[in-house]
PDB file of C-alpha atoms and ligand atoms in Angstrom:
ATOM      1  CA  UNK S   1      31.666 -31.139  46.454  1.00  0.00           C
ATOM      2  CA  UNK S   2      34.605 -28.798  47.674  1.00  0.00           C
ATOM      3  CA  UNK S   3      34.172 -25.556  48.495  1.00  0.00           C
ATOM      4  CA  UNK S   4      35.188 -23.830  45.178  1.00  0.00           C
ATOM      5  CA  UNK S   5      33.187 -26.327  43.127  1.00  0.00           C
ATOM      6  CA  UNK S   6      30.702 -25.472  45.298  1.00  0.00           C
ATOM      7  CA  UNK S   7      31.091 -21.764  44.273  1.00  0.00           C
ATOM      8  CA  UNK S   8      31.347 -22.065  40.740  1.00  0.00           C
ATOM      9  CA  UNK S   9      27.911 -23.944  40.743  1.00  0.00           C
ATOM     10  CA  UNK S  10      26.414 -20.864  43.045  1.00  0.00           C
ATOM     11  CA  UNK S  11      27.746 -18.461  40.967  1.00  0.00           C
ATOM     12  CA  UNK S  12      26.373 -20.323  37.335  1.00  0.00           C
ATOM     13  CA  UNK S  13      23.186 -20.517  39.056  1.00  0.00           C
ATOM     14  CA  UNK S  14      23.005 -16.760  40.132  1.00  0.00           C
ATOM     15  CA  UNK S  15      24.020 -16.093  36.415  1.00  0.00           C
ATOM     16  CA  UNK S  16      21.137 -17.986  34.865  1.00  0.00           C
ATOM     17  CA  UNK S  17      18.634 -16.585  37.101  1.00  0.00           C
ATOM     18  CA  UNK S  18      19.706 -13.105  36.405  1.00  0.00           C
ATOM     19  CA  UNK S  19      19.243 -13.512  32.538  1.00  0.00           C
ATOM     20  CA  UNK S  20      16.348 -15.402  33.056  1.00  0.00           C
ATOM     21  CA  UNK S  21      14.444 -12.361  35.378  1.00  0.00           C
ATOM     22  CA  UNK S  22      16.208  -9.761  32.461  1.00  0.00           C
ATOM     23  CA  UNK S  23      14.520 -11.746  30.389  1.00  0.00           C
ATOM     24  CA  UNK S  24      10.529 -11.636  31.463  1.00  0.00           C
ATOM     25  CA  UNK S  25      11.051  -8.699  33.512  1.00  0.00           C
ATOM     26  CA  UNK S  26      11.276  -6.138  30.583  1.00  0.00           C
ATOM     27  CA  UNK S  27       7.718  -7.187  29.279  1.00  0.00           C
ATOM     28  CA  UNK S  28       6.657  -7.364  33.141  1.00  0.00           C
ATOM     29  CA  UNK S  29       8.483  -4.392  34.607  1.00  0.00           C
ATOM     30  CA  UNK S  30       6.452  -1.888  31.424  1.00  0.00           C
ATOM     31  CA  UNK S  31       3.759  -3.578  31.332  1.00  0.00           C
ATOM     32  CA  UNK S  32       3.815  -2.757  35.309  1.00  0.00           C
ATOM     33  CA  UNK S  33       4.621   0.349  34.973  1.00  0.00           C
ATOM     34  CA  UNK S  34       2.252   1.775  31.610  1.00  0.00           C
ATOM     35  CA  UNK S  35      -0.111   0.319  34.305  1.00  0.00           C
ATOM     36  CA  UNK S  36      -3.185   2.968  35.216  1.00  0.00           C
ATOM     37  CA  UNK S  37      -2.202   5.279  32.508  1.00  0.00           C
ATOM     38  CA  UNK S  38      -4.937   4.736  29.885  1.00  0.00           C
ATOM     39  CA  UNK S  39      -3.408   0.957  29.413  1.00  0.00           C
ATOM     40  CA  UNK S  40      -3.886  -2.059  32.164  1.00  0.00           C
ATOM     41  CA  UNK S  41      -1.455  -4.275  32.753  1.00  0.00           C
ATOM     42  CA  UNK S  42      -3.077  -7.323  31.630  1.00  0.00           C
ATOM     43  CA  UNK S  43      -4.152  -5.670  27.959  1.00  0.00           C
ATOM     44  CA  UNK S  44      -0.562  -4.732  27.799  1.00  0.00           C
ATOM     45  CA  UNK S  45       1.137  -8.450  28.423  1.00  0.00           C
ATOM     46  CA  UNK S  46      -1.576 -10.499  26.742  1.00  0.00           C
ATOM     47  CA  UNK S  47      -1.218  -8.138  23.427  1.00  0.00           C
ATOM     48  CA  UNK S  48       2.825  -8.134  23.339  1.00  0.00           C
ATOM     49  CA  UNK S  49       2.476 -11.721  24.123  1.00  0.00           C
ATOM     50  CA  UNK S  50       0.849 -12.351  20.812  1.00  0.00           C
ATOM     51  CA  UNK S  51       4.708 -12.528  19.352  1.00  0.00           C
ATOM     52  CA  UNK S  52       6.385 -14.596  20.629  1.00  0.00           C
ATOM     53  CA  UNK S  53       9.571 -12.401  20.614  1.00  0.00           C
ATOM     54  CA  UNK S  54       8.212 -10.311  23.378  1.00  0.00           C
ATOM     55  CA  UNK S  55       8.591 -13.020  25.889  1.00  0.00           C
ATOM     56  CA  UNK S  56      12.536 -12.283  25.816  1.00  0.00           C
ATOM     57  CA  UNK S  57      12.220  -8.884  24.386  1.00  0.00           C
ATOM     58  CA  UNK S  58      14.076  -5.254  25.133  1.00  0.00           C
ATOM     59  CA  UNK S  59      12.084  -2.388  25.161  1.00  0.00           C
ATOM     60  CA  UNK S  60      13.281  -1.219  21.726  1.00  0.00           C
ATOM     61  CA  UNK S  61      11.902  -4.677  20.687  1.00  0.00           C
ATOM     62  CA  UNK S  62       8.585  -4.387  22.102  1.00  0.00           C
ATOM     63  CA  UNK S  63       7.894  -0.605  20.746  1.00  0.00           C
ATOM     64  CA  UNK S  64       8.227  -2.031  17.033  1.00  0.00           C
ATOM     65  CA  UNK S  65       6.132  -5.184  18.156  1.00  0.00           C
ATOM     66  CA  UNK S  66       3.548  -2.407  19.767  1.00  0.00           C
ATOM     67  CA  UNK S  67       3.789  -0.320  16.364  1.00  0.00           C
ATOM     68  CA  UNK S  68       3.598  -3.501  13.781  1.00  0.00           C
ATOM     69  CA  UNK S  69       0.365  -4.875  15.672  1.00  0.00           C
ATOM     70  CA  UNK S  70      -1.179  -1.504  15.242  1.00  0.00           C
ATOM     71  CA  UNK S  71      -0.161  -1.150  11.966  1.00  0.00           C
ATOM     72  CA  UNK S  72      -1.534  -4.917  10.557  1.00  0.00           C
ATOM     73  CA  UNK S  73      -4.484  -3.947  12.723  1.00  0.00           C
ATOM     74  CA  UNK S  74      -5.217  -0.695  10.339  1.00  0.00           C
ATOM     75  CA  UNK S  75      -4.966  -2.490   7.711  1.00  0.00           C
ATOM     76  CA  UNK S  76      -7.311  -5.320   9.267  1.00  0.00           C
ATOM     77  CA  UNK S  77     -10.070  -2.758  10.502  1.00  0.00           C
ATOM     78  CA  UNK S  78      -9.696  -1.053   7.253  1.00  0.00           C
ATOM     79  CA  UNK S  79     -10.512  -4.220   4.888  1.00  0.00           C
ATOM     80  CA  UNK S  80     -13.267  -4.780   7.482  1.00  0.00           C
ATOM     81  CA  UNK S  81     -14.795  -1.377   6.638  1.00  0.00           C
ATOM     82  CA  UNK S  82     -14.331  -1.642   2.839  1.00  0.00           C
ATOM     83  CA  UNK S  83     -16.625  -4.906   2.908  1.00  0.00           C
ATOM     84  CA  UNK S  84     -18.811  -3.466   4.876  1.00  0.00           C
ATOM     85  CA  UNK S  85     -19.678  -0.409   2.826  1.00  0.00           C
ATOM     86  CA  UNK S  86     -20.430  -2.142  -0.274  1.00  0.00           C
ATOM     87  CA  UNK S  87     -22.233  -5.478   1.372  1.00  0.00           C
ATOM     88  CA  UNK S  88     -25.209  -5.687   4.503  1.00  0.00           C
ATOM     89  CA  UNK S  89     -26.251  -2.112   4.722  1.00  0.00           C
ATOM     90  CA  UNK S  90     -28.353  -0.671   2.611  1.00  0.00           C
ATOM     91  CA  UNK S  91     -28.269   2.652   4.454  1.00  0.00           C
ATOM     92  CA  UNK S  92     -26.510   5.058   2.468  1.00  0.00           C
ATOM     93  CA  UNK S  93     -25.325   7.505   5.769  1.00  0.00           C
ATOM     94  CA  UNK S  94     -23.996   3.933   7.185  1.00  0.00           C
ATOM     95  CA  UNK S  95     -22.159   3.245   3.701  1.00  0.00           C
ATOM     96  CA  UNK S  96     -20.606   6.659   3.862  1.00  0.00           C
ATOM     97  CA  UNK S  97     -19.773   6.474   7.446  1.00  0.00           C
ATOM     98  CA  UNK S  98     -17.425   3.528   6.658  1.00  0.00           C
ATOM     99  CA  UNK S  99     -16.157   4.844   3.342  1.00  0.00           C
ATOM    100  CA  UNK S 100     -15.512   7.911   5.576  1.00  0.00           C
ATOM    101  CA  UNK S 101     -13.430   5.183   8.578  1.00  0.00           C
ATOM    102  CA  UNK S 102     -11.854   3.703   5.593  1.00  0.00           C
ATOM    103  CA  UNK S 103     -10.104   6.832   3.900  1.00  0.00           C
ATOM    104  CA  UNK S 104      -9.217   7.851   7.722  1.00  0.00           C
ATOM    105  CA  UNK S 105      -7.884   4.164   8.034  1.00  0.00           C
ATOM    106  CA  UNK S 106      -5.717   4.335   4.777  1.00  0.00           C
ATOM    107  CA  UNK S 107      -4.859   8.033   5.575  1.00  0.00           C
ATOM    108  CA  UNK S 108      -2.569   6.694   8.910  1.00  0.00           C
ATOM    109  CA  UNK S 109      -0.413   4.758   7.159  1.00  0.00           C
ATOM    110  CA  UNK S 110       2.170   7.094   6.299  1.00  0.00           C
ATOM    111  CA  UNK S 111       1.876   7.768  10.582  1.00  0.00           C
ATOM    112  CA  UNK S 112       2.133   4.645  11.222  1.00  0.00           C
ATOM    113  CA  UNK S 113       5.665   3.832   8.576  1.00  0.00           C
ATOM    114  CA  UNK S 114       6.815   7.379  10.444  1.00  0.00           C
ATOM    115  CA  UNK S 115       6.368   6.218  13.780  1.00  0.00           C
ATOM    116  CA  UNK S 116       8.036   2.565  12.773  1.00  0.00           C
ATOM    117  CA  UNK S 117      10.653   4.137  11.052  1.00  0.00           C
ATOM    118  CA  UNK S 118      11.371   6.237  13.935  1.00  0.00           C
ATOM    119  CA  UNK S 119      11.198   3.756  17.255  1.00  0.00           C
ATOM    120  CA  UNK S 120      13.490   1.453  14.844  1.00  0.00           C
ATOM    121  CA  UNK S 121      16.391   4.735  14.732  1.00  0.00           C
ATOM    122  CA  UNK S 122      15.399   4.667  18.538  1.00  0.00           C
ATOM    123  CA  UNK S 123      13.733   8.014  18.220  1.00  0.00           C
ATOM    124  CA  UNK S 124      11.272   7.428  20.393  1.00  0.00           C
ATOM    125  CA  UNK S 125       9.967  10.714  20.763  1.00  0.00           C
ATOM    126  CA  UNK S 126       9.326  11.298  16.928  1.00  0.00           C
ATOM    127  CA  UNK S 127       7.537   7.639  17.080  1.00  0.00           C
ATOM    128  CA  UNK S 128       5.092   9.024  20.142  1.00  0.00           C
ATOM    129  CA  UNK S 129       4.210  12.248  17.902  1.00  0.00           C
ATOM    130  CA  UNK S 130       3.084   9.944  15.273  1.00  0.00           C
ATOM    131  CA  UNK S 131       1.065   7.800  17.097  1.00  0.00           C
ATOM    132  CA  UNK S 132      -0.775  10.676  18.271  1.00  0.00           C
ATOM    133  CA  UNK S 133      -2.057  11.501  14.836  1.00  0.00           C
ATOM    134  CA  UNK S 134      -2.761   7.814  14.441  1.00  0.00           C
ATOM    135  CA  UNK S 135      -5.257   8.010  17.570  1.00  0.00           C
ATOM    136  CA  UNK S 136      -7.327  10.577  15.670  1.00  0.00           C
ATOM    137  CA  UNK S 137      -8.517   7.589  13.646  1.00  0.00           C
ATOM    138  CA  UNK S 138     -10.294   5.749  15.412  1.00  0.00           C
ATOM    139  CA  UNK S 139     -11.578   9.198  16.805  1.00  0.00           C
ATOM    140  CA  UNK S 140     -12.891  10.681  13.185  1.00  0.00           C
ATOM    141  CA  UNK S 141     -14.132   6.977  12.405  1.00  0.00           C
ATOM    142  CA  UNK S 142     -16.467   7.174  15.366  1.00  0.00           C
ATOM    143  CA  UNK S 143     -18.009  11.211  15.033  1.00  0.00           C
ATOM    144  CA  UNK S 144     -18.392  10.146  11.372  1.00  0.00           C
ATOM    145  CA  UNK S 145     -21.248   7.732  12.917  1.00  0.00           C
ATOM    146  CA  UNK S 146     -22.050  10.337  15.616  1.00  0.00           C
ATOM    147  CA  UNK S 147     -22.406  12.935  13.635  1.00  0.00           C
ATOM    148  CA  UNK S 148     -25.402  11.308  12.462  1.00  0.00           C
ATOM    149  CA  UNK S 149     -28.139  13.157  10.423  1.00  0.00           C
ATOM    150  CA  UNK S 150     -30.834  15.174  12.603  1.00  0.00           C
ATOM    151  CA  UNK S 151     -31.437  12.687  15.809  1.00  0.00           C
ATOM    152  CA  UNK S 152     -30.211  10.102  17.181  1.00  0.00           C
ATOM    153  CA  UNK S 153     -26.606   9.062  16.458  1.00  0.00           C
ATOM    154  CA  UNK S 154     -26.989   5.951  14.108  1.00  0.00           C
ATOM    155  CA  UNK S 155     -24.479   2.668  15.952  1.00  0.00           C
ATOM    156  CA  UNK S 156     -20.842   1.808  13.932  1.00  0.00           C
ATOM    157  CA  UNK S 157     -21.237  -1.205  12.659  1.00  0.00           C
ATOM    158  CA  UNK S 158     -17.438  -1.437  13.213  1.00  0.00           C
ATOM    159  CA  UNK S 159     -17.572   0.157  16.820  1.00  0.00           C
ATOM    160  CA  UNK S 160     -15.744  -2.985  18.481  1.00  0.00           C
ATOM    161  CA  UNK S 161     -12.773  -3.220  15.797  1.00  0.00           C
ATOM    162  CA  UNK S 162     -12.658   0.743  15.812  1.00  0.00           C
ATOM    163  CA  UNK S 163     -11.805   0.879  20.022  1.00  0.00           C
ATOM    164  CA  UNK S 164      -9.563  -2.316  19.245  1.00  0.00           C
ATOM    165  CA  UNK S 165      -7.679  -0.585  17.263  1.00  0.00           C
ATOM    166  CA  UNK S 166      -7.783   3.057  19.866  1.00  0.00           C
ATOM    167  CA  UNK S 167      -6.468   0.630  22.513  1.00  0.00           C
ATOM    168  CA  UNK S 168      -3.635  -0.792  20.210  1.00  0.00           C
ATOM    169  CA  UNK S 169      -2.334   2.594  18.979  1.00  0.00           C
ATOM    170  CA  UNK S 170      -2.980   3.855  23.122  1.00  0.00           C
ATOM    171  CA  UNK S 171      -0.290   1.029  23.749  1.00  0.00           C
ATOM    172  CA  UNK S 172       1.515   1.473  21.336  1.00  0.00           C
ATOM    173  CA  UNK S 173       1.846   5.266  22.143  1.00  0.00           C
ATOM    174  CA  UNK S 174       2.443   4.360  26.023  1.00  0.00           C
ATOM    175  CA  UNK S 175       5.528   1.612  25.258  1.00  0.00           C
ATOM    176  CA  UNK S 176       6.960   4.669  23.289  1.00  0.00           C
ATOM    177  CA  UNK S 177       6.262   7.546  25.772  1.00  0.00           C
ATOM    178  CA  UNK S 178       7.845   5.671  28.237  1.00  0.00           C
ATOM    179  CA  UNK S 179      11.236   4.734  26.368  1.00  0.00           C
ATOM    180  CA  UNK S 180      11.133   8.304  25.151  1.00  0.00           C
ATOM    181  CA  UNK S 181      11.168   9.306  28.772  1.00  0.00           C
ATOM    182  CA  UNK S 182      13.973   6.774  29.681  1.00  0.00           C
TER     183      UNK S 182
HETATM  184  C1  NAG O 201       7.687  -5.590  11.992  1.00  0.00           C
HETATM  185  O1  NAG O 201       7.140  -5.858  10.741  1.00  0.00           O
HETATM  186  C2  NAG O 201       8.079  -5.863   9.709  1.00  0.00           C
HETATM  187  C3  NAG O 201       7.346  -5.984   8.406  1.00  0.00           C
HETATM  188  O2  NAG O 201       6.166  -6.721   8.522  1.00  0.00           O
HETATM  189  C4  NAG O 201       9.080  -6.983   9.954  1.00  0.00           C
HETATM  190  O3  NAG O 201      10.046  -6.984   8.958  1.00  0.00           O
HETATM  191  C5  NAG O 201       9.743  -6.777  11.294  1.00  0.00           C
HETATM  192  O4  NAG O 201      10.559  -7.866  11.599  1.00  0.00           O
HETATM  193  C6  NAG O 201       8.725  -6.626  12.376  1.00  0.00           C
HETATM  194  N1  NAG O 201       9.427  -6.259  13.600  1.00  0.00           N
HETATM  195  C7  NAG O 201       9.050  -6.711  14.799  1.00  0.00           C
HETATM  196  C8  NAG O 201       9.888  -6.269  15.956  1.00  0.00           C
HETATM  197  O5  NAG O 201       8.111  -7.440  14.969  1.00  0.00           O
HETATM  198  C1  NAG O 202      -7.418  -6.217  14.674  1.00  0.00           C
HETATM  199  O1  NAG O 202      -8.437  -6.075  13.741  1.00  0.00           O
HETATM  200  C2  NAG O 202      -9.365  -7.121  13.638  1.00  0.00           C
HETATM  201  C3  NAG O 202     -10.320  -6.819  12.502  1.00  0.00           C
HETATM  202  O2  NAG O 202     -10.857  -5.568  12.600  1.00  0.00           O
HETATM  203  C4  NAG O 202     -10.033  -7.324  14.972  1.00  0.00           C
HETATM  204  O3  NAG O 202     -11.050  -8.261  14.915  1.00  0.00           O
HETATM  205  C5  NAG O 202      -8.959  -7.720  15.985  1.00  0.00           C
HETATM  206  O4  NAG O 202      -9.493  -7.894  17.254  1.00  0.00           O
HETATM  207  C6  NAG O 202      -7.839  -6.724  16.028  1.00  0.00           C
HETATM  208  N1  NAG O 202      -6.689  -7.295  16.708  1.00  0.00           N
HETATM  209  C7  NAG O 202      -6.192  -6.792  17.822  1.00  0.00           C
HETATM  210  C8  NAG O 202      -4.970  -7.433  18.366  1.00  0.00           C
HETATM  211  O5  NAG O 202      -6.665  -5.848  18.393  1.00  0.00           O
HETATM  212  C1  NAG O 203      13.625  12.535  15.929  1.00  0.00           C
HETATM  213  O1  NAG O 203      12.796  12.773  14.826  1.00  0.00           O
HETATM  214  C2  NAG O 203      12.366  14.113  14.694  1.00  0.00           C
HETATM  215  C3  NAG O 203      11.337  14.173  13.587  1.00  0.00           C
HETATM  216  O2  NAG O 203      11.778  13.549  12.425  1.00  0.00           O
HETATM  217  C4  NAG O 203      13.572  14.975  14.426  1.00  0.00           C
HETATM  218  O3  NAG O 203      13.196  16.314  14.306  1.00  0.00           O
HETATM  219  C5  NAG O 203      14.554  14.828  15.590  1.00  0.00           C
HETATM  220  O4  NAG O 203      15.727  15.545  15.309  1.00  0.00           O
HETATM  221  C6  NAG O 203      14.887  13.377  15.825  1.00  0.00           C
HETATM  222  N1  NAG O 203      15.661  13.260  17.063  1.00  0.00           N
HETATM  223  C7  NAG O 203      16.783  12.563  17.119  1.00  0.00           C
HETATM  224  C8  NAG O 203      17.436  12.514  18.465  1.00  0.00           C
HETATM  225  O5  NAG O 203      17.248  11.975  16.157  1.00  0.00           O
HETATM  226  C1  NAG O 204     -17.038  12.096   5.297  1.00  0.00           C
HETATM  227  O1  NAG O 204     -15.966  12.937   5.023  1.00  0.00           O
HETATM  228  C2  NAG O 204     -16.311  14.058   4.225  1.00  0.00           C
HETATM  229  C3  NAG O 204     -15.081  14.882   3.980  1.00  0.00           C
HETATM  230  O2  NAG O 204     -13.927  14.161   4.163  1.00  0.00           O
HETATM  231  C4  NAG O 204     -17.354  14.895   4.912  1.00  0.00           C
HETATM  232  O3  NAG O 204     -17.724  15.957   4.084  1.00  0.00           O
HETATM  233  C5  NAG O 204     -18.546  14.041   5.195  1.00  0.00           C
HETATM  234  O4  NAG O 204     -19.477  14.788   5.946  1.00  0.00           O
HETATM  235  C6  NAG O 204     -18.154  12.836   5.994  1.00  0.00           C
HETATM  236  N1  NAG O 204     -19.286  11.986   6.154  1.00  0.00           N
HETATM  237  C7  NAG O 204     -19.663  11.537   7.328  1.00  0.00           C
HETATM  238  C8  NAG O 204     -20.844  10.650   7.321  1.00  0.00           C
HETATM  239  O5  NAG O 204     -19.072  11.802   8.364  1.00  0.00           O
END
């Protein structure tokens, strides 16, 4: 091979690697950093990671994949605590308690367009204020069981999908802060 041959190969292959690093290092380099602050770096790949878009993603792409996982998940934990208050438990505080989740569940959703809405104009700031009100959710839903009559506080049948769904909108929040901040 002659020397400018030789070149042209080192310089394609300098190329490609650069796109390829671009490429994973955007998921990599926030998930790195987001790191510590109330998310961990593994919860942070492994959920992006469940589109498959996020692989190659920009960080504008992966604060409306962090926003549409938390909203399908409302809607998820929701249905969850619909079926729950009118099957299994014949405790009526326990049937409110998830009616109660359920209205605060439905009640995001406007949050949770405003926040979409907003990360897809690249208004990143706007998007973070909505999450906020979206993490009260998950908040309410659990003093609704805490709150419990006289005595002990009676266990959320739905306590597992309700922090699920804390951690999402905690991401989700975090990917946006941090663009915001760019
Ligand atoms: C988010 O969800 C909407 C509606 O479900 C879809 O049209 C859009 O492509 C999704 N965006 C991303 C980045 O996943
Ligand atoms: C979303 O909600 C469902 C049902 O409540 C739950 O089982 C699941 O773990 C949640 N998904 C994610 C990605 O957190
Ligand atoms: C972002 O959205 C907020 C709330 O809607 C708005 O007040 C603000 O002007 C927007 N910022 C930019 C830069 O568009
Ligand atoms: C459910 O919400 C209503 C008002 O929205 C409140 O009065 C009631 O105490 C709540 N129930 C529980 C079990 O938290």
């Amino acid at each position: 091979m002659n020397p400018s041959a030789m070149l042209s190969l080192l310089l394609l292959l300098l190329l490609a690697g650069r796109q390829a690093a671009a490429g994973e290092t955007t998921l990599n380099s926030m998930c790195n950093f987001l790191g510590g602050d109330y998310v961990n770096y593994d919860y942070c790949v492994s959920t992006l990671s469940s589109d498959p878009v996020s692989a190659t993603a920009d960080g504008h792409t992966l604060a409306l994949i962090a926003v549409n996982l938390t909203a399908a998940n409302a809607t998820a934990v929701r249905s969850l605590a619909d079926s729950l208050s009118v099957s299994a438990s014949s405790d009526s505080f326990v049937r409110a308690s998830l009616q109660n989740c359920s209205s605060l569940y439905a009640a995001s959703s406007p949050d949770l367009l405003r926040s979409f809405a907003a990360a897809a104009a690249r208004n990143y700031t706007a998007a973070t204020t909505a999450l906020s009100s979206v993490l009260r959710v998950p908040a309410g839903c659990d003093e609704a069981f805490a709150a419990a009559k006289e005595g002990a506080a009676v266990a959320s049948p739905i306590r597992t999908e309700n922090n699920a769904f804390s951690d999402l909108a905690t991401l989700a929040k975090a990917v946006n802060n941090y663009l915001a901040s760019d």
